[in-house]
mmCIF file of N, CA and C in Angstrom:
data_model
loop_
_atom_site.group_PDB
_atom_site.id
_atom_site.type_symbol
_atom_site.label_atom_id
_atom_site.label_comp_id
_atom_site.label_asym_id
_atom_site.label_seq_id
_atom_site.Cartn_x
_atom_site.Cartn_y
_atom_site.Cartn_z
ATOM 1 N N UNK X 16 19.061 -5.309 11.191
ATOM 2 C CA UNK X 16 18.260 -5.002 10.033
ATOM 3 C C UNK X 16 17.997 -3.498 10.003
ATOM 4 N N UNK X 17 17.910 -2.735 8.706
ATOM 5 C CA UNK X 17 17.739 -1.545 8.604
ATOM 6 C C UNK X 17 16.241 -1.297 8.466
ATOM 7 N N UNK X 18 16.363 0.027 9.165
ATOM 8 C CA UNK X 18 15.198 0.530 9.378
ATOM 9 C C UNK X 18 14.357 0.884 7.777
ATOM 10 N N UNK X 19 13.220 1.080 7.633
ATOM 11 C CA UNK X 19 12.391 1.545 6.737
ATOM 12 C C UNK X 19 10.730 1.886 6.703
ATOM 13 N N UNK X 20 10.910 2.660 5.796
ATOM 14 C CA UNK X 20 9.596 3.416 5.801
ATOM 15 C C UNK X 20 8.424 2.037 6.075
ATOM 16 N N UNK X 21 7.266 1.806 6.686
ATOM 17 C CA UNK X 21 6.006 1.146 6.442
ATOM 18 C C UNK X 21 5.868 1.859 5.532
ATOM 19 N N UNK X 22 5.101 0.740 4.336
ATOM 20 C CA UNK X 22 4.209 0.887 2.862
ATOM 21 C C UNK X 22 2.809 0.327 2.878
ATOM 22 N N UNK X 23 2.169 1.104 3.279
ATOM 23 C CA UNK X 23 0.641 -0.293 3.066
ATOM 24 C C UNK X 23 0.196 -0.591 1.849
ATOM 25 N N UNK X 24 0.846 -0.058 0.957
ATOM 26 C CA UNK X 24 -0.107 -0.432 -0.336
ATOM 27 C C UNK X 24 0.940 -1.602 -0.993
ATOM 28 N N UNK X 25 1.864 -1.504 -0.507
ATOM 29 C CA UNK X 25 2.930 -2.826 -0.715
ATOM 30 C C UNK X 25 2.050 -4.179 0.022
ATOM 31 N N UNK X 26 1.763 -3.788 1.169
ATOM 32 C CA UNK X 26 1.030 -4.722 1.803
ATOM 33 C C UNK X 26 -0.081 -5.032 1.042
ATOM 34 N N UNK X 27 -0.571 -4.376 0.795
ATOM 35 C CA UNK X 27 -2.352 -4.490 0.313
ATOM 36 C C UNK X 27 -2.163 -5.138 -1.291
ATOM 37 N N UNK X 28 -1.144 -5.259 -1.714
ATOM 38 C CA UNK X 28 -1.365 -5.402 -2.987
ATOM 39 C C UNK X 28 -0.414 -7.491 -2.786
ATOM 40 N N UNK X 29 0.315 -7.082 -1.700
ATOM 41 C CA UNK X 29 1.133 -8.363 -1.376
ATOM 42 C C UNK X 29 -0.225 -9.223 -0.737
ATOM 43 N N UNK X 30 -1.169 -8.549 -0.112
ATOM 44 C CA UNK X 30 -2.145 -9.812 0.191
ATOM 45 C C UNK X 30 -3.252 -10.486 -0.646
ATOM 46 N N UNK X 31 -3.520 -9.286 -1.430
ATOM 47 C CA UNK X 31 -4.101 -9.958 -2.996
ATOM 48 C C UNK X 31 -3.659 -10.635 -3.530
ATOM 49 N N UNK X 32 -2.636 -10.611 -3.679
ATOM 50 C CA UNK X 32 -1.760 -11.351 -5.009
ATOM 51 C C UNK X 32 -1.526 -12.490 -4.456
ATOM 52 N N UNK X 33 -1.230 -12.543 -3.041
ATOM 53 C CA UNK X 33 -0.792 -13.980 -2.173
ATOM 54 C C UNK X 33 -2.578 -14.386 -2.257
ATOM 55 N N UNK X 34 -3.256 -14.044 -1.958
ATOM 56 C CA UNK X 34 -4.453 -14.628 -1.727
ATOM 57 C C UNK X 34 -4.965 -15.282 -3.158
ATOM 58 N N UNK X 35 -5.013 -14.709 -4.246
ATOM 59 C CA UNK X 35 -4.619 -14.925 -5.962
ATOM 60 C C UNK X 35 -3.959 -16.098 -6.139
ATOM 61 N N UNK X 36 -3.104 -16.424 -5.384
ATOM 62 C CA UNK X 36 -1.804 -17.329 -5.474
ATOM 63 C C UNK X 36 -2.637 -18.866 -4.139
ATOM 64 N N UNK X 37 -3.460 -18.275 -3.101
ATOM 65 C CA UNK X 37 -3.846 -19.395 -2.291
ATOM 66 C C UNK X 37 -5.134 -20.048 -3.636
ATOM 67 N N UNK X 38 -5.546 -19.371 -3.918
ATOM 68 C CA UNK X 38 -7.031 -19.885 -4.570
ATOM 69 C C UNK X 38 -6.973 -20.745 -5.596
ATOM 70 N N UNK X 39 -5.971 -19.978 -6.712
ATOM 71 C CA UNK X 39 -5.108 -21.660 -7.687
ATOM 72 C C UNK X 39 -4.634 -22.220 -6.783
ATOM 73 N N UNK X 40 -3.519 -22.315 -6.089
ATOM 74 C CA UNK X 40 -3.222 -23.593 -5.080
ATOM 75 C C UNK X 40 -4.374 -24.338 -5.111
ATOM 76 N N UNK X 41 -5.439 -24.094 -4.646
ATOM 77 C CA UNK X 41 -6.786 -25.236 -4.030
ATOM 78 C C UNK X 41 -7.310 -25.543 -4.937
ATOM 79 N N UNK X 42 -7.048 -25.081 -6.134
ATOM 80 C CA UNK X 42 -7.406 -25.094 -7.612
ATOM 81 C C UNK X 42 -6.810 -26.737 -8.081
ATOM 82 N N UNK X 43 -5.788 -26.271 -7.988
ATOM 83 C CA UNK X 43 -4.599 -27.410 -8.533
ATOM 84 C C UNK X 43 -4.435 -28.825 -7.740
ATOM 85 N N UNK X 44 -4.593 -28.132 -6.702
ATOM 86 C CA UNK X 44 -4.676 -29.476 -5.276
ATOM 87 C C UNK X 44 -6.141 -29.588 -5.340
ATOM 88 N N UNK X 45 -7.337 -29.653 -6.406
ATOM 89 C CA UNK X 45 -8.132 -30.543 -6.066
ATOM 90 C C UNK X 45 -9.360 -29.871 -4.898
ATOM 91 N N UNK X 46 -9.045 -29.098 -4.078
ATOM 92 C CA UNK X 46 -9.590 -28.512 -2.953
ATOM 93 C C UNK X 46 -10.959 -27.942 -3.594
ATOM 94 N N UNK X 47 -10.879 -27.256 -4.489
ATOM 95 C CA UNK X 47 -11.988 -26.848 -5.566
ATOM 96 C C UNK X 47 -11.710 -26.690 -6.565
ATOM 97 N N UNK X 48 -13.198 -26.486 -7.152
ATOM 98 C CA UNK X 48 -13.147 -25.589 -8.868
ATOM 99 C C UNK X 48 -12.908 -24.133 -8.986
ATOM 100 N N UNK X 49 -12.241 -23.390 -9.428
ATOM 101 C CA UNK X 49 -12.184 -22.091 -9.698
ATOM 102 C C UNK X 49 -12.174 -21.927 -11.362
ATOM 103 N N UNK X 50 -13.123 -20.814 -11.623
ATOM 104 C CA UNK X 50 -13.203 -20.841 -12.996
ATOM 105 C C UNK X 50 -11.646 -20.022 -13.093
ATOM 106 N N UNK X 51 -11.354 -19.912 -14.538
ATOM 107 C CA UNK X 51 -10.130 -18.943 -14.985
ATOM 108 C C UNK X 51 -10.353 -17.476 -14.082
ATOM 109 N N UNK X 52 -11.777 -16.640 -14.734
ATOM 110 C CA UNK X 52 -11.760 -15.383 -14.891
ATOM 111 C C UNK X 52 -12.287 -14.853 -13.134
ATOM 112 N N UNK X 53 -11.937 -15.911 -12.351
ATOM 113 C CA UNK X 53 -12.309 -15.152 -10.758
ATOM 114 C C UNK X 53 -11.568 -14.111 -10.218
ATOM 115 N N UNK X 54 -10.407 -15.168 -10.493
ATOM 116 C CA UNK X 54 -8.927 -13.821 -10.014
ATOM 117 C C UNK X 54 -8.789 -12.840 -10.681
ATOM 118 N N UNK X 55 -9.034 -12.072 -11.779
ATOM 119 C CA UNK X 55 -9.246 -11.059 -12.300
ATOM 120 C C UNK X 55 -9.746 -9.730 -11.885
ATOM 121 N N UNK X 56 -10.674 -10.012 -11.264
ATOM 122 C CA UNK X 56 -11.104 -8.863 -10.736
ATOM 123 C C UNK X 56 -10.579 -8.702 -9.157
ATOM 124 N N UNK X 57 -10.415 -10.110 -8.553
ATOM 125 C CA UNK X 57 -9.490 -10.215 -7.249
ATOM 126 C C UNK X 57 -8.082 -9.103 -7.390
ATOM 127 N N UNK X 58 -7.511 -9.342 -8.301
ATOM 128 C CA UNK X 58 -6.226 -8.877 -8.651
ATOM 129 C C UNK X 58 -6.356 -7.305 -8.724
ATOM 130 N N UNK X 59 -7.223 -7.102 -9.555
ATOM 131 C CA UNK X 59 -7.494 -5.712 -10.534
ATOM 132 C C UNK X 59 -7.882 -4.970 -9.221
ATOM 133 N N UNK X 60 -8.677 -5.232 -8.256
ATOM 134 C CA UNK X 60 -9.803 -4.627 -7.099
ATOM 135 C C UNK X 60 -8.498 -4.299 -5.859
ATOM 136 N N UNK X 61 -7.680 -5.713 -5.913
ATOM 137 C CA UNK X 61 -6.211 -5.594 -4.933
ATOM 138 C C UNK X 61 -5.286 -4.517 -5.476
ATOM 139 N N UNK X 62 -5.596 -4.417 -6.681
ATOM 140 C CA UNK X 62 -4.245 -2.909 -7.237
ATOM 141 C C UNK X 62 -4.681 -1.823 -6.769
ATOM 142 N N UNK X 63 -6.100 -1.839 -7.473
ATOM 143 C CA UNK X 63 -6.894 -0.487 -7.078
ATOM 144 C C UNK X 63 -6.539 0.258 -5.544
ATOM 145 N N UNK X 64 -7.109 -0.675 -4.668
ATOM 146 C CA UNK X 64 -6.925 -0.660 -3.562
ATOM 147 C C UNK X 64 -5.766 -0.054 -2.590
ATOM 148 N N UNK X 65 -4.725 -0.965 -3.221
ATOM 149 C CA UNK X 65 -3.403 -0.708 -2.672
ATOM 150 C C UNK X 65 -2.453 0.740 -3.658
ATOM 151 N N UNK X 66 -3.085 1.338 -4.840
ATOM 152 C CA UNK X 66 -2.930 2.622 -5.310
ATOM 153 C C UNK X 66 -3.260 3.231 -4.320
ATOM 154 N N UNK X 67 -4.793 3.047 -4.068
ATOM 155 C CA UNK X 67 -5.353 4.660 -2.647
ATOM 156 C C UNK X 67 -4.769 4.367 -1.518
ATOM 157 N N UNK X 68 -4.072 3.496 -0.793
ATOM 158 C CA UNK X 68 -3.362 3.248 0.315
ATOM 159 C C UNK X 68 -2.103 3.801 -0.229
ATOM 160 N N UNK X 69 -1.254 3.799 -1.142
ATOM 161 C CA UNK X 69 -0.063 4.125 -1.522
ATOM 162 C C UNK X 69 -0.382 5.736 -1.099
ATOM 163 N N UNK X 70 -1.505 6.742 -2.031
ATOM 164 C CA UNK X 70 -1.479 7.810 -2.212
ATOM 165 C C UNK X 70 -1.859 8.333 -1.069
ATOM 166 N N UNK X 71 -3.058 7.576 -0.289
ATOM 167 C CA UNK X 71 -3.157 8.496 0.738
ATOM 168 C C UNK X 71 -2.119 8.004 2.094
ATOM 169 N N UNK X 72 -1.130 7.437 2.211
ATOM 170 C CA UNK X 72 0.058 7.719 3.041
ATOM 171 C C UNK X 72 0.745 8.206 2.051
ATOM 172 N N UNK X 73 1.101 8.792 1.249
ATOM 173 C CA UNK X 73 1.739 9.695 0.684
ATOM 174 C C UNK X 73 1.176 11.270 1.214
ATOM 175 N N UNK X 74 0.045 11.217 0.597
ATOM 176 C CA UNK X 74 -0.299 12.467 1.648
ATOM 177 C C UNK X 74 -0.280 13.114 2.804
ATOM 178 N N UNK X 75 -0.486 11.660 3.381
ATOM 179 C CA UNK X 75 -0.628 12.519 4.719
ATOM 180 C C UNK X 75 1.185 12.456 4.823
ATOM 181 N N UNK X 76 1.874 11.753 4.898
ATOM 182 C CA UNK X 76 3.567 11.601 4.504
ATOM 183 C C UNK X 76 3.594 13.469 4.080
ATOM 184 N N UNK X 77 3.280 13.868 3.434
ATOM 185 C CA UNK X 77 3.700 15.227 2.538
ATOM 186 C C UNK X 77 3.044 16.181 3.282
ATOM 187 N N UNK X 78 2.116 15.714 4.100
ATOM 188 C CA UNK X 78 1.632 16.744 5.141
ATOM 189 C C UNK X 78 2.307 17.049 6.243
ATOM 190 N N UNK X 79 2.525 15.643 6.900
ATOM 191 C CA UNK X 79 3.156 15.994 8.000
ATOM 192 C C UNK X 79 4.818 16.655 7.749
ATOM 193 N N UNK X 80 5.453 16.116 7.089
ATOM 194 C CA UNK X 80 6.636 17.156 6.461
ATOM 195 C C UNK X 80 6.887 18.486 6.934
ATOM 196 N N UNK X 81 5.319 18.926 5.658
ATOM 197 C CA UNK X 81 5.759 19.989 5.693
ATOM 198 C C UNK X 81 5.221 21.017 7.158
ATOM 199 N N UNK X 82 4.352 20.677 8.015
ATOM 200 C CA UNK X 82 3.924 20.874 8.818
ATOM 201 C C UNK X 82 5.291 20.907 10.264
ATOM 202 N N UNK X 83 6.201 19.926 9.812
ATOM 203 C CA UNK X 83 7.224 19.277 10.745
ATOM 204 C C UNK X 83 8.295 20.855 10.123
ATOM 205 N N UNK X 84 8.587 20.850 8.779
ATOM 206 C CA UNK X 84 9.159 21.360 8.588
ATOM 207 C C UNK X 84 9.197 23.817 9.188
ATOM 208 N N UNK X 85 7.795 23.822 9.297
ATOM 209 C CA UNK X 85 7.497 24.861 9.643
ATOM 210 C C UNK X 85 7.520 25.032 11.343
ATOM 211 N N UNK X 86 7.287 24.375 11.960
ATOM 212 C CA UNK X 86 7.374 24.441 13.262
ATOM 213 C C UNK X 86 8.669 24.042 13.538
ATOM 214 N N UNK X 87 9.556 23.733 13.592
ATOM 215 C CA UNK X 87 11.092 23.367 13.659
ATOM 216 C C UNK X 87 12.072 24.343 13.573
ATOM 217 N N UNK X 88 11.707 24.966 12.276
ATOM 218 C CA UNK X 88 12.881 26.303 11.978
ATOM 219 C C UNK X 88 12.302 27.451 12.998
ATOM 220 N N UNK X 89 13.748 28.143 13.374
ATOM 221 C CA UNK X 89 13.962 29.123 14.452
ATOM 222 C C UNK X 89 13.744 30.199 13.644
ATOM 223 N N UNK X 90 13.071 31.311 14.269
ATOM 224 C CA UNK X 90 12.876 32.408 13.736
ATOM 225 C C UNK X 90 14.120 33.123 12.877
ATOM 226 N N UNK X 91 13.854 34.276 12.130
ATOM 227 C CA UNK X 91 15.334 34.933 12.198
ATOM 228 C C UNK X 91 15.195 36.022 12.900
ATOM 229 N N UNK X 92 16.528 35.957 13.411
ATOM 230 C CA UNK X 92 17.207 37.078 14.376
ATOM 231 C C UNK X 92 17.124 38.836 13.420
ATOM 232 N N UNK X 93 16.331 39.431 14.319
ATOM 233 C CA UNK X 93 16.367 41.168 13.941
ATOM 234 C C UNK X 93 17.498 41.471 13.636
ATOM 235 N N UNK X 94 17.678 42.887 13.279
ATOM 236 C CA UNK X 94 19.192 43.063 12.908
ATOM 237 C C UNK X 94 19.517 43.943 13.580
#
């Protein structure tokens, strides 16, 4: 299997939506009542969420870069 970047906001937004997805289940199976408008804000609060996890490993992602990128390169040679 090929390697790849970790995403947490892939995650964070994959456990809302799965969790979104357990609560009708128990809905449907009887387990409980859930009104319509619960998951709504479940959903909306899981995007939110998993946006500032996206952006801030993006940041720090764009930090370390360029930080990687400055300490790496060799001086230049005098003439």
């Amino acid at each position: 299997m090929l390697r790849h970047e970790f995403q947490p906001g892939r995650l964070v937004a994959g456990a809302f939506l799965a969790l979104a997805g357990i609560i009708y289940a128990g809905d449907a199976g009887g387990s409980w009542e859930t009104p319509w408008f619960v998951v709504i804000p479940l959903v909306v609060g899981g995007l939110c969420l998993a946006g500032i996890a996206a952006a801030t490993t993006r940041g720090i992602r764009r930090r370390r870069r360029s930080h990687q990128g400055t300490a790496t390169t060799p001086p230049d040679p005098q003439p």
